[in-house]
Amino acid sequence: MHILHRAVLAAALTVALAWPGTAPAATRTAASQTPAGLSYVVRYTGDVAPDTLELLKQVSKAETLIKSPPDSILLLERRAEEDKAAFAKVFQSDGYFAAAIAASVDQAATPAVLTYAITPGPRFTLRRVTLSPKDAALPTPEAIGLTVPSPFSAKAVVDAEAQITTLLRRQGHPYAKVADRKVTADFDGHDVTVAWEVDAGPKAAFGPPRFSGLTSVKEGYLAGLTPWTEGAPYDADLVEKYRKKLVSLDLFTLVQVEPAPEPGPDGRVAMVVTVAERKHRTVKGGVDYRTDEGPGANLGWEHRNLFGGGEKLSLSAGASAIEQVGQASFEKPDFITPKELFKASAKVANENKKAYEGQNVQATGSVRRQFSDAFSAAAGLGYRASRIIKDQSRPWEDDKRYGFVFVPVEAGYDTRNDVLDPQKGLLASASAAPYWGTLAGGPNFVRPEFSLANYLKIMDKPGVVLATRVSGGANVGADRDDVSPDLRYYAGGAGSIRGYPYQTVGPLRGKTPVGGGSVFTFSSELRLRITELIGIVPFLDGGTAYENPLPPYNQPLLLGAGLGVRVYTPVGPVRLDVATPVTPRKDIDDIAQFYFSIGQSF
């Protein structure tokens, strides 16, 4: 019987896992520029699995230093001895405790030949796992990810050890730790026994949070965000959930949440929250270019902690050849309870588009409740006023004014892993807003809309993500021409169907879009990340705007296809797309459209 101590097992695992990169060739030779010394090549004999052989080459000192030849045969033999020790740890980490490794040097050859003769031997079996003391509520081997019997793996053992403390800390033991670990190998039966001595520590309940590092953020605001109640059993998952919540506020550069060194006499443990505040003001800007809309630019400013409770004030402006927009919004978290967010926003726009020319202003107030990490819902009240200087669908009614009171109700579901560049998850929203006309002759209607985007990671290396999206909406209860042109639906352009000019997919009067009573669009992208910096994206878009809000529809679906390039930066991907209409319309569509902006298309 042999006992493999903790340090030996950990070292074996470290050697087995911590050598990234491309493996060298099976036989390496020095280049013609090799410095003076004993040049050599490295060879391997024995029945070694290809993956294991590649790992041996990565940890081999003789391989990595082949372009720095030693001055003597003794120094080369020293490299070989160091390699033998490293190779033994590689085999031990995978259960080959009886592996035999011999090294020999043929000096007579030119260059010299260093040969490793390897006999892996049998792979040992994990036969028994014990956790003590037995009177503690310790997890079973299956609960920590170990199957008995099974081929031994050092990585599986170390991962299981981490699970011991993780499970105990989820079950009210904040100070759980592994006091000792012994791995015993039986060389006669080729079996391995793993024994852990565990110190579960006392059970504890959540106590009050204690904050350090705050300068302008109020303690009461952060205390209200805790996902636990005082007196509830300690749960490490809730602690991590709270830490992630604080990070998501964009108020801190450092967030640590840990239990106090020991619980109080009442069995409650205070949670020590250590933070470092970041600057709360940000100025940002961007540029874009689209062949159908021309160049555009935007500029924004925000304050994320206006009154010390995470209140956010945002101001932004954007301009292009067809639209100039100014916006302001204010967000107040912890509005009624920590789960509610109040938001007020205002927007003013001047538009000179193919379908119409005019100005509009809109103000909205809403309250959003976060029911879970992914699901939220909101309801609000808004008013929109428009002055349409020129309406291409009703030229006899130029300089017409519209006014609407509306009540938006929305539900959203978001499991994306990244907002700027999602690689997996789902983003869904559904909304409905009744509109009441406030001016003479103004229509009343209901505006339901939906959007569903899915992100599926197909491969890690190279990165391959399939992104799909469908969206639609309608103005139900009113004729298309009675709705103000800036509330009708349009398709075509960068935000919907690439390859077609802006707003031209749908009802037309000659070449001029007049808008629709409903819309449906879809997009599909295969996002291929070739390197850390560059990616390519073939895509297909489709859809149209329909004259009627409800069936029957008489407009055909149009398809646009293209290829994009992504340059990945710390602030998000920079996007360049080239798209062409699949079924071009005479005298309307060009052969291609170009789009340049920051961020993924959806």
XYZ file of C-alpha atoms in Angstrom:
602
model
C 0.000 0.000 0.000
C 1.208 3.476 -0.817
C -0.131 6.771 0.569
C -0.105 9.695 -1.853
C -0.108 12.867 0.180
C -2.186 15.987 -0.625
C 0.805 17.906 -2.046
C 1.757 15.078 -4.411
C -1.785 14.721 -5.743
C -2.213 18.468 -6.184
C 1.141 18.768 -7.940
C 0.201 15.960 -10.292
C -3.043 17.666 -11.134
C -1.337 21.042 -11.637
C 1.149 19.558 -14.066
C -1.641 17.765 -15.887
C -3.834 20.819 -16.339
C -1.755 23.993 -16.344
C 0.171 23.774 -19.596
C -1.917 25.344 -22.403
C -0.799 25.880 -25.957
C -0.101 23.923 -29.042
C 1.884 20.780 -28.520
C 5.241 20.472 -30.294
C 5.812 17.885 -32.975
C 6.665 14.318 -31.995
C 10.249 14.858 -33.033
C 11.852 18.292 -32.751
C 15.095 19.422 -34.293
C 17.090 22.573 -33.725
C 16.957 25.256 -36.410
C 19.978 26.162 -38.417
C 20.449 29.174 -36.160
C 20.646 26.971 -33.016
C 23.308 28.279 -30.596
C 26.437 26.235 -29.983
C 25.857 23.225 -27.720
C 24.700 19.628 -27.811
C 21.886 19.599 -30.361
C 19.387 16.786 -29.945
C 15.988 15.415 -30.890
C 13.374 13.853 -28.589
C 11.617 10.568 -29.241
C 9.033 8.498 -27.366
C 8.431 4.757 -27.315
C 5.705 2.798 -25.610
C 1.946 2.430 -25.753
C 0.864 5.928 -24.722
C -2.519 7.431 -25.568
C -2.268 10.359 -28.037
C -3.797 12.868 -25.605
C -1.406 11.805 -22.851
C 1.549 11.996 -25.245
C 0.641 15.573 -26.175
C 0.490 16.481 -22.488
C 3.902 14.898 -21.874
C 5.378 17.020 -24.638
C 3.895 20.143 -23.099
C 5.417 19.528 -19.653
C 8.754 18.273 -21.019
C 11.697 20.546 -20.271
C 13.716 18.836 -22.994
C 11.004 19.742 -25.518
C 10.495 23.350 -24.448
C 14.260 24.068 -24.325
C 15.196 22.248 -27.532
C 16.299 25.504 -29.162
C 18.591 26.164 -26.206
C 20.815 23.063 -26.330
C 22.842 22.175 -23.225
C 26.626 22.411 -23.173
C 27.173 18.765 -22.203
C 25.594 15.342 -22.090
C 25.302 15.610 -18.290
C 23.107 18.694 -18.575
C 20.884 16.949 -21.142
C 20.558 13.978 -18.796
C 19.565 16.395 -16.032
C 16.733 17.670 -18.246
C 15.670 14.078 -18.809
C 15.584 13.366 -15.047
C 13.401 16.403 -14.463
C 11.119 15.221 -17.271
C 10.803 11.764 -15.727
C 9.530 13.292 -12.472
C 7.069 15.508 -14.348
C 5.891 12.588 -16.500
C 5.273 10.474 -13.396
C 2.956 13.177 -12.003
C 1.076 13.303 -15.302
C 0.429 9.561 -15.154
C -0.437 9.647 -11.436
C -3.016 12.367 -12.057
C -4.867 9.964 -14.357
C -4.564 6.869 -12.158
C -1.432 5.269 -13.661
C 0.523 4.974 -10.410
C 2.727 2.125 -11.651
C 3.934 3.879 -14.810
C 7.578 3.154 -15.656
C 9.633 5.837 -17.430
C 13.207 5.353 -18.626
C 15.405 7.862 -20.449
C 18.455 7.194 -22.607
C 20.727 9.376 -24.770
C 22.426 8.182 -27.946
C 25.494 10.490 -28.200
C 26.805 8.768 -31.289
C 23.923 10.013 -33.402
C 24.002 13.474 -35.003
C 22.106 15.178 -33.554
C 21.950 13.264 -30.276
C 18.764 11.292 -29.642
C 17.005 11.522 -26.283
C 14.542 8.611 -25.990
C 11.854 8.178 -23.385
C 10.714 4.557 -23.026
C 7.314 4.620 -21.325
C 5.214 1.797 -19.923
C 1.977 3.273 -18.509
C 0.955 0.115 -16.683
C -2.600 -0.531 -15.475
C -4.959 2.289 -14.617
C -5.965 2.115 -10.969
C -9.614 2.049 -9.915
C -11.214 4.320 -7.333
C -12.603 1.620 -5.085
C -13.557 3.378 -1.849
C -14.387 6.906 -0.658
C -14.862 7.832 2.998
C -15.721 11.098 4.747
C -15.333 11.426 8.507
C -16.419 11.980 11.210
C -19.380 9.744 10.502
C -21.605 11.544 13.016
C -21.568 14.716 10.889
C -24.133 15.354 8.149
C -21.593 14.843 5.386
C -22.444 14.327 1.702
C -22.236 10.957 -0.029
C -19.608 10.241 -2.712
C -22.322 10.453 -5.366
C -23.362 13.899 -4.085
C -19.841 15.232 -4.632
C -19.530 13.752 -8.121
C -17.608 10.520 -7.476
C -18.729 7.116 -8.772
C -17.413 4.033 -6.969
C -15.937 2.055 -8.596
C -14.563 4.121 -11.487
C -11.183 4.851 -13.125
C -9.170 7.117 -10.819
C -8.716 10.779 -11.781
C -6.928 13.360 -9.645
C -9.023 16.132 -11.167
C -12.228 14.360 -10.168
C -10.932 14.003 -6.605
C -9.944 17.655 -6.286
C -13.262 18.777 -7.813
C -15.108 16.513 -5.377
C -13.202 18.024 -2.457
C -14.380 21.481 -3.467
C -17.925 20.140 -3.598
C -17.714 18.941 0.012
C -17.336 22.465 1.374
C -19.736 23.887 -1.227
C -22.548 21.530 -0.199
C -21.973 22.075 3.514
C -21.982 25.853 3.080
C -25.273 25.588 1.228
C -26.668 23.678 4.212
C -25.907 26.248 6.898
C -22.212 25.591 7.655
C -20.365 28.807 6.689
C -17.014 27.647 8.122
C -16.876 24.150 6.605
C -13.436 23.011 5.478
C -11.511 19.857 4.621
C -8.997 19.214 7.388
C -7.097 16.411 5.663
C -7.112 14.175 2.633
C -5.378 10.831 2.135
C -5.144 8.947 -1.161
C -4.011 5.352 -0.711
C -2.998 3.179 -3.681
C -2.975 -0.640 -3.487
C -0.354 -1.744 -6.012
C -1.377 -5.383 -5.695
C -5.054 -4.883 -6.468
C -4.568 -1.670 -8.478
C -7.157 0.067 -6.306
C -7.294 3.543 -4.758
C -8.979 4.688 -1.555
C -9.687 8.354 -0.864
C -10.368 9.437 2.711
C -11.341 12.958 3.769
C -11.431 14.335 7.283
C -13.978 17.141 7.276
C -14.521 19.932 9.776
C -18.118 20.994 9.124
C -18.001 23.756 11.719
C -21.089 25.086 13.501
C -24.404 25.678 11.794
C -25.318 29.338 11.591
C -28.071 31.658 10.442
C -27.789 34.902 8.518
C -27.082 37.959 10.613
C -27.028 41.621 9.589
C -24.749 42.838 6.766
C -21.755 44.982 7.686
C -20.418 47.287 5.002
C -16.972 48.743 4.493
C -15.604 50.879 1.666
C -18.760 52.916 1.041
C -18.313 56.610 0.333
C -21.485 57.825 -1.388
C -23.718 54.754 -1.767
C -26.152 54.387 1.111
C -25.937 51.287 3.317
C -29.725 51.051 3.516
C -30.000 50.682 -0.254
C -27.519 47.796 -0.364
C -28.976 46.141 2.750
C -32.395 46.091 1.089
C -31.014 44.069 -1.820
C -29.994 41.033 0.261
C -31.793 37.903 -1.024
C -32.045 36.437 2.500
C -33.811 37.396 5.704
C -32.028 37.634 9.039
C -32.404 34.422 10.972
C -32.703 32.217 7.881
C -30.202 29.313 7.611
C -26.909 30.311 6.012
C -26.743 29.442 2.308
C -23.632 30.088 0.211
C -25.716 30.242 -2.986
C -27.600 33.268 -1.646
C -24.302 34.901 -0.725
C -23.022 34.482 -4.284
C -26.323 35.712 -5.691
C -26.008 38.878 -3.588
C -22.419 39.426 -4.699
C -23.432 39.190 -8.368
C -26.291 41.603 -7.752
C -23.926 44.199 -6.301
C -21.540 43.754 -9.233
C -24.403 44.292 -11.702
C -25.147 47.737 -10.221
C -22.045 49.186 -11.947
C -21.286 51.123 -8.770
C -18.224 49.202 -7.584
C -14.848 48.026 -8.847
C -14.538 45.497 -6.003
C -17.197 43.429 -4.255
C -16.528 40.816 -1.574
C -19.204 39.164 0.566
C -17.949 36.856 3.320
C -19.163 35.591 6.699
C -17.615 37.146 9.786
C -14.790 35.075 11.359
C -17.228 33.496 13.845
C -20.956 33.564 14.592
C -22.436 35.586 17.420
C -23.781 34.076 20.654
C -27.241 33.877 19.056
C -25.921 31.611 16.288
C -26.185 34.294 13.618
C -23.230 35.214 11.439
C -22.781 38.791 10.258
C -22.096 39.138 6.530
C -19.081 41.350 5.846
C -19.533 43.261 2.588
C -16.363 44.946 1.332
C -16.638 47.229 -1.683
C -14.644 49.829 -3.558
C -16.755 52.436 -5.332
C -16.100 53.322 -8.941
C -16.761 56.672 -10.575
C -20.509 57.025 -10.964
C -20.541 59.316 -14.000
C -19.920 58.124 -17.539
C -19.714 59.895 -20.879
C -20.053 57.692 -23.942
C -20.465 58.103 -27.654
C -20.549 56.172 -30.889
C -20.729 56.431 -34.638
C -22.402 54.367 -37.313
C -22.860 54.351 -41.056
C -25.530 52.812 -43.266
C -25.736 53.214 -46.997
C -29.517 53.736 -46.862
C -29.467 56.182 -43.926
C -26.049 57.803 -44.144
C -23.662 58.556 -41.264
C -24.862 58.867 -37.692
C -23.466 59.701 -34.269
C -24.648 59.552 -30.673
C -23.479 61.007 -27.371
C -24.624 60.171 -23.858
C -24.024 60.998 -20.191
C -25.220 59.147 -17.129
C -25.003 59.362 -13.353
C -25.600 55.983 -11.693
C -25.868 57.134 -8.058
C -27.640 60.469 -8.148
C -28.928 60.528 -4.547
C -26.928 57.672 -3.011
C -29.476 54.927 -3.609
C -28.472 53.757 -7.072
C -30.688 56.298 -8.842
C -29.690 56.664 -12.496
C -30.062 59.775 -14.629
C -29.272 59.353 -18.336
C -29.120 61.987 -21.060
C -28.440 61.162 -24.701
C -28.641 62.616 -28.175
C -28.278 61.111 -31.626
C -28.264 62.501 -35.117
C -28.285 61.186 -38.672
C -29.433 62.488 -42.029
C -32.986 61.270 -41.403
C -33.458 61.645 -37.647
C -32.325 63.768 -34.710
C -33.276 62.520 -31.247
C -32.830 63.715 -27.676
C -33.700 61.535 -24.678
C -33.670 61.721 -20.895
C -34.492 59.003 -18.373
C -34.508 58.621 -14.599
C -34.514 55.286 -12.734
C -35.265 54.846 -9.034
C -34.566 51.330 -7.679
C -36.076 50.127 -4.410
C -39.192 52.119 -5.307
C -41.811 50.342 -3.173
C -39.793 47.271 -2.206
C -36.315 46.267 -3.425
C -37.991 44.406 -6.290
C -39.571 47.479 -7.897
C -37.901 49.946 -10.243
C -39.525 53.249 -11.183
C -38.551 54.726 -14.537
C -39.506 58.033 -16.119
C -38.383 58.898 -19.639
C -38.865 61.624 -22.208
C -37.957 61.721 -25.877
C -38.124 64.390 -28.556
C -37.419 63.637 -32.217
C -37.234 65.418 -35.537
C -37.674 63.006 -38.456
C -37.277 63.405 -42.189
C -37.965 59.941 -43.561
C -39.212 58.612 -46.865
C -42.655 57.888 -45.439
C -43.159 61.157 -43.577
C -41.583 64.305 -42.207
C -42.393 65.625 -38.757
C -41.638 65.969 -35.059
C -42.826 64.061 -32.012
C -42.421 64.124 -28.250
C -43.188 61.310 -25.828
C -43.134 60.996 -22.020
C -43.614 57.776 -20.067
C -43.589 56.681 -16.437
C -43.588 53.015 -15.396
C -42.957 50.644 -12.513
C -41.155 47.350 -13.178
C -41.151 44.438 -10.757
C -38.447 41.768 -10.823
C -40.207 38.502 -10.014
C -37.094 36.339 -10.513
C -33.583 36.664 -11.858
C -34.939 36.254 -15.392
C -38.577 37.357 -15.330
C -39.914 40.882 -14.876
C -43.055 42.829 -15.735
C -43.910 46.507 -15.971
C -46.896 48.813 -16.312
C -47.040 52.539 -16.866
C -48.679 55.599 -18.343
C -47.533 57.735 -21.259
C -48.424 60.542 -23.629
C -47.270 61.071 -27.203
C -47.767 64.155 -29.370
C -46.843 64.357 -33.069
C -46.833 67.004 -35.753
C -46.645 65.453 -39.233
C -45.500 68.073 -41.710
C -45.740 65.745 -44.701
C -47.489 62.354 -44.870
C -46.716 60.449 -48.069
C -49.819 58.257 -47.616
C -52.184 61.243 -47.241
C -50.519 64.252 -48.887
C -53.759 66.247 -48.645
C -53.414 66.222 -44.845
C -49.988 67.834 -44.427
C -49.206 69.569 -41.164
C -51.566 67.343 -39.162
C -51.288 66.906 -35.402
C -51.873 63.777 -33.339
C -52.064 63.145 -29.601
C -52.330 59.859 -27.704
C -52.573 58.740 -24.112
C -51.340 55.156 -23.780
C -50.949 52.569 -21.014
C -48.017 50.215 -21.738
C -47.977 46.785 -20.075
C -44.942 44.570 -20.669
C -43.386 41.284 -19.558
C -39.774 40.314 -20.175
C -37.651 37.191 -19.800
C -33.852 37.403 -20.035
C -31.338 34.595 -19.475
C -28.542 35.962 -21.690
C -25.033 35.493 -20.354
C -23.840 38.816 -21.805
C -25.811 41.885 -22.832
C -23.379 43.193 -25.484
C -22.288 39.855 -26.956
C -24.589 37.022 -25.803
C -23.455 33.481 -26.484
C -26.261 31.587 -24.808
C -29.656 32.283 -23.332
C -33.020 33.682 -24.263
C -34.375 37.228 -24.516
C -38.150 37.508 -24.816
C -40.631 40.327 -24.407
C -44.332 40.807 -24.949
C -46.250 44.034 -24.561
C -49.619 45.580 -25.198
C -50.574 49.238 -25.028
C -54.036 50.681 -25.594
C -53.880 54.111 -27.283
C -56.593 56.765 -26.955
C -56.615 59.701 -29.330
C -56.860 63.047 -27.509
C -57.412 65.294 -30.549
C -60.464 65.510 -32.772
C -60.676 62.554 -35.126
C -57.845 60.663 -33.400
C -58.238 56.876 -33.489
C -58.332 54.455 -30.569
C -56.440 51.187 -30.948
C -54.392 48.540 -29.132
C -50.728 47.993 -30.003
C -49.493 44.449 -29.134
C -45.847 43.644 -29.862
C -43.499 40.726 -29.245
C -39.832 39.851 -29.677
C -38.018 36.567 -29.123
C -34.260 36.074 -29.503
C -32.379 32.847 -28.787
C -28.618 32.333 -28.522
C -27.161 28.833 -28.805
C -23.452 28.160 -28.335
C -22.557 25.321 -30.704
C -18.770 25.172 -30.178
C -16.256 26.697 -27.767
C -13.173 26.629 -30.001
C -13.562 28.118 -32.453
C -16.460 30.007 -30.963
C -19.667 29.285 -32.888
C -22.983 30.828 -31.804
C -26.317 30.479 -33.600
C -28.430 33.593 -32.943
C -32.051 33.780 -34.068
C -34.764 36.385 -33.590
C -38.430 36.859 -34.507
C -40.498 39.978 -33.809
C -43.830 41.458 -34.723
C -46.499 43.977 -33.871
C -49.830 45.431 -34.961
C -52.131 48.405 -34.476
C -55.405 46.568 -33.813
C -58.657 48.476 -34.022
C -57.734 51.272 -36.430
C -57.255 51.652 -40.171
C -53.676 52.015 -41.267
C -54.144 55.562 -42.628
C -55.855 56.808 -39.449
C -52.786 56.058 -37.303
C -50.068 58.727 -37.260
C -47.230 57.840 -39.683
C -44.685 57.711 -36.857
C -46.685 54.920 -35.168
C -47.165 52.786 -38.297
C -44.941 49.781 -38.908
C -42.045 49.702 -41.345
C -39.483 47.073 -42.307
C -36.160 47.148 -44.107
C -32.772 48.428 -43.007
C -30.225 47.708 -40.307
C -32.699 46.989 -37.518
C -34.952 44.573 -39.381
C -34.206 43.256 -42.899
C -30.691 44.044 -44.054
C -30.118 44.400 -47.785
C -33.209 46.526 -48.413
C -33.352 50.324 -48.068
C -34.689 51.735 -44.822
C -38.498 51.402 -44.398
C -39.066 50.150 -47.968
C -40.210 46.569 -47.208
C -43.985 46.812 -47.025
C -46.746 48.931 -48.546
C -45.431 51.420 -51.138
C -46.867 54.214 -53.210
C -44.579 54.018 -56.208
C -41.167 53.916 -54.528
C -42.329 55.675 -51.377
C -43.139 53.694 -48.201
C -46.416 54.568 -46.529
C -46.225 52.257 -43.512
C -48.300 49.306 -42.420
C -50.795 48.232 -39.816
C -48.611 45.306 -38.714
C -45.132 43.856 -39.169
C -43.292 40.543 -38.910
C -39.523 40.063 -39.204
C -36.977 37.357 -38.459
C -33.194 37.087 -38.463
C -30.668 34.283 -38.189
C -26.904 34.685 -37.701
C -24.084 32.145 -37.427
C -21.468 33.982 -35.371
C -18.031 32.454 -35.971
C -15.233 33.789 -33.777
C -12.104 33.002 -35.764
C -9.627 34.567 -33.322
C -9.869 36.499 -30.066
C -10.061 39.678 -32.151
C -11.897 38.774 -35.373
C -15.138 37.013 -36.218
C -17.311 36.532 -39.303
C -21.109 36.339 -39.391
C -23.151 34.969 -42.318
C -26.789 35.973 -41.849
C -30.276 35.775 -43.313
C -33.073 38.275 -42.574
C -36.688 38.260 -43.703
C -40.164 39.657 -43.192
C -42.352 42.563 -44.249
C -44.777 45.217 -43.049
C -48.429 44.482 -43.865
C -51.100 46.997 -44.803
C -53.679 45.342 -42.543
C -53.222 44.850 -38.799
C -54.832 41.387 -38.977
C -55.071 38.709 -41.702
C -55.590 38.387 -44.592
C -52.226 39.782 -45.630
C -51.271 40.623 -49.199
C -47.575 41.576 -48.944
C -44.982 38.862 -49.701
C -42.104 38.094 -47.356
C -38.756 39.429 -48.621
C -35.362 37.908 -47.774
C -31.984 39.589 -47.368
C -28.674 37.738 -46.992
C -25.158 38.838 -46.264
C -21.855 38.506 -44.454
C -20.548 40.490 -41.528
C -17.203 41.047 -39.829
C -16.872 41.539 -36.080
C -13.886 43.123 -34.354
C -14.078 42.314 -30.646
C -13.070 45.127 -28.297
C -13.372 45.654 -24.514
C -16.480 47.816 -25.078
C -18.180 45.275 -27.329
C -17.925 44.043 -30.916
C -17.527 46.525 -33.762
C -19.825 45.455 -36.589
C -19.534 45.749 -40.375
C -22.280 44.025 -42.388
C -22.735 43.763 -46.150
C -26.168 42.548 -47.286
C -27.954 42.025 -50.571
C -31.668 41.521 -51.358
C -32.437 37.910 -52.292
C -35.341 39.012 -54.514
C -34.451 42.580 -55.622
C -37.224 44.853 -56.831
C -36.659 46.831 -60.021
C -35.777 50.489 -59.508
C -36.096 50.149 -55.716
C -33.314 47.930 -54.385
C -29.578 48.324 -54.834
C -27.237 45.389 -55.237
C -25.937 45.762 -51.667
C -26.238 47.762 -48.453
C -23.473 48.426 -45.905
C -23.910 48.819 -42.143
C -21.296 49.880 -39.596
C -21.908 50.251 -35.853
C -20.881 49.054 -32.372
C -22.556 45.969 -30.873
C -24.170 42.887 -32.330
C -27.184 43.391 -34.598
C -29.409 41.818 -31.889
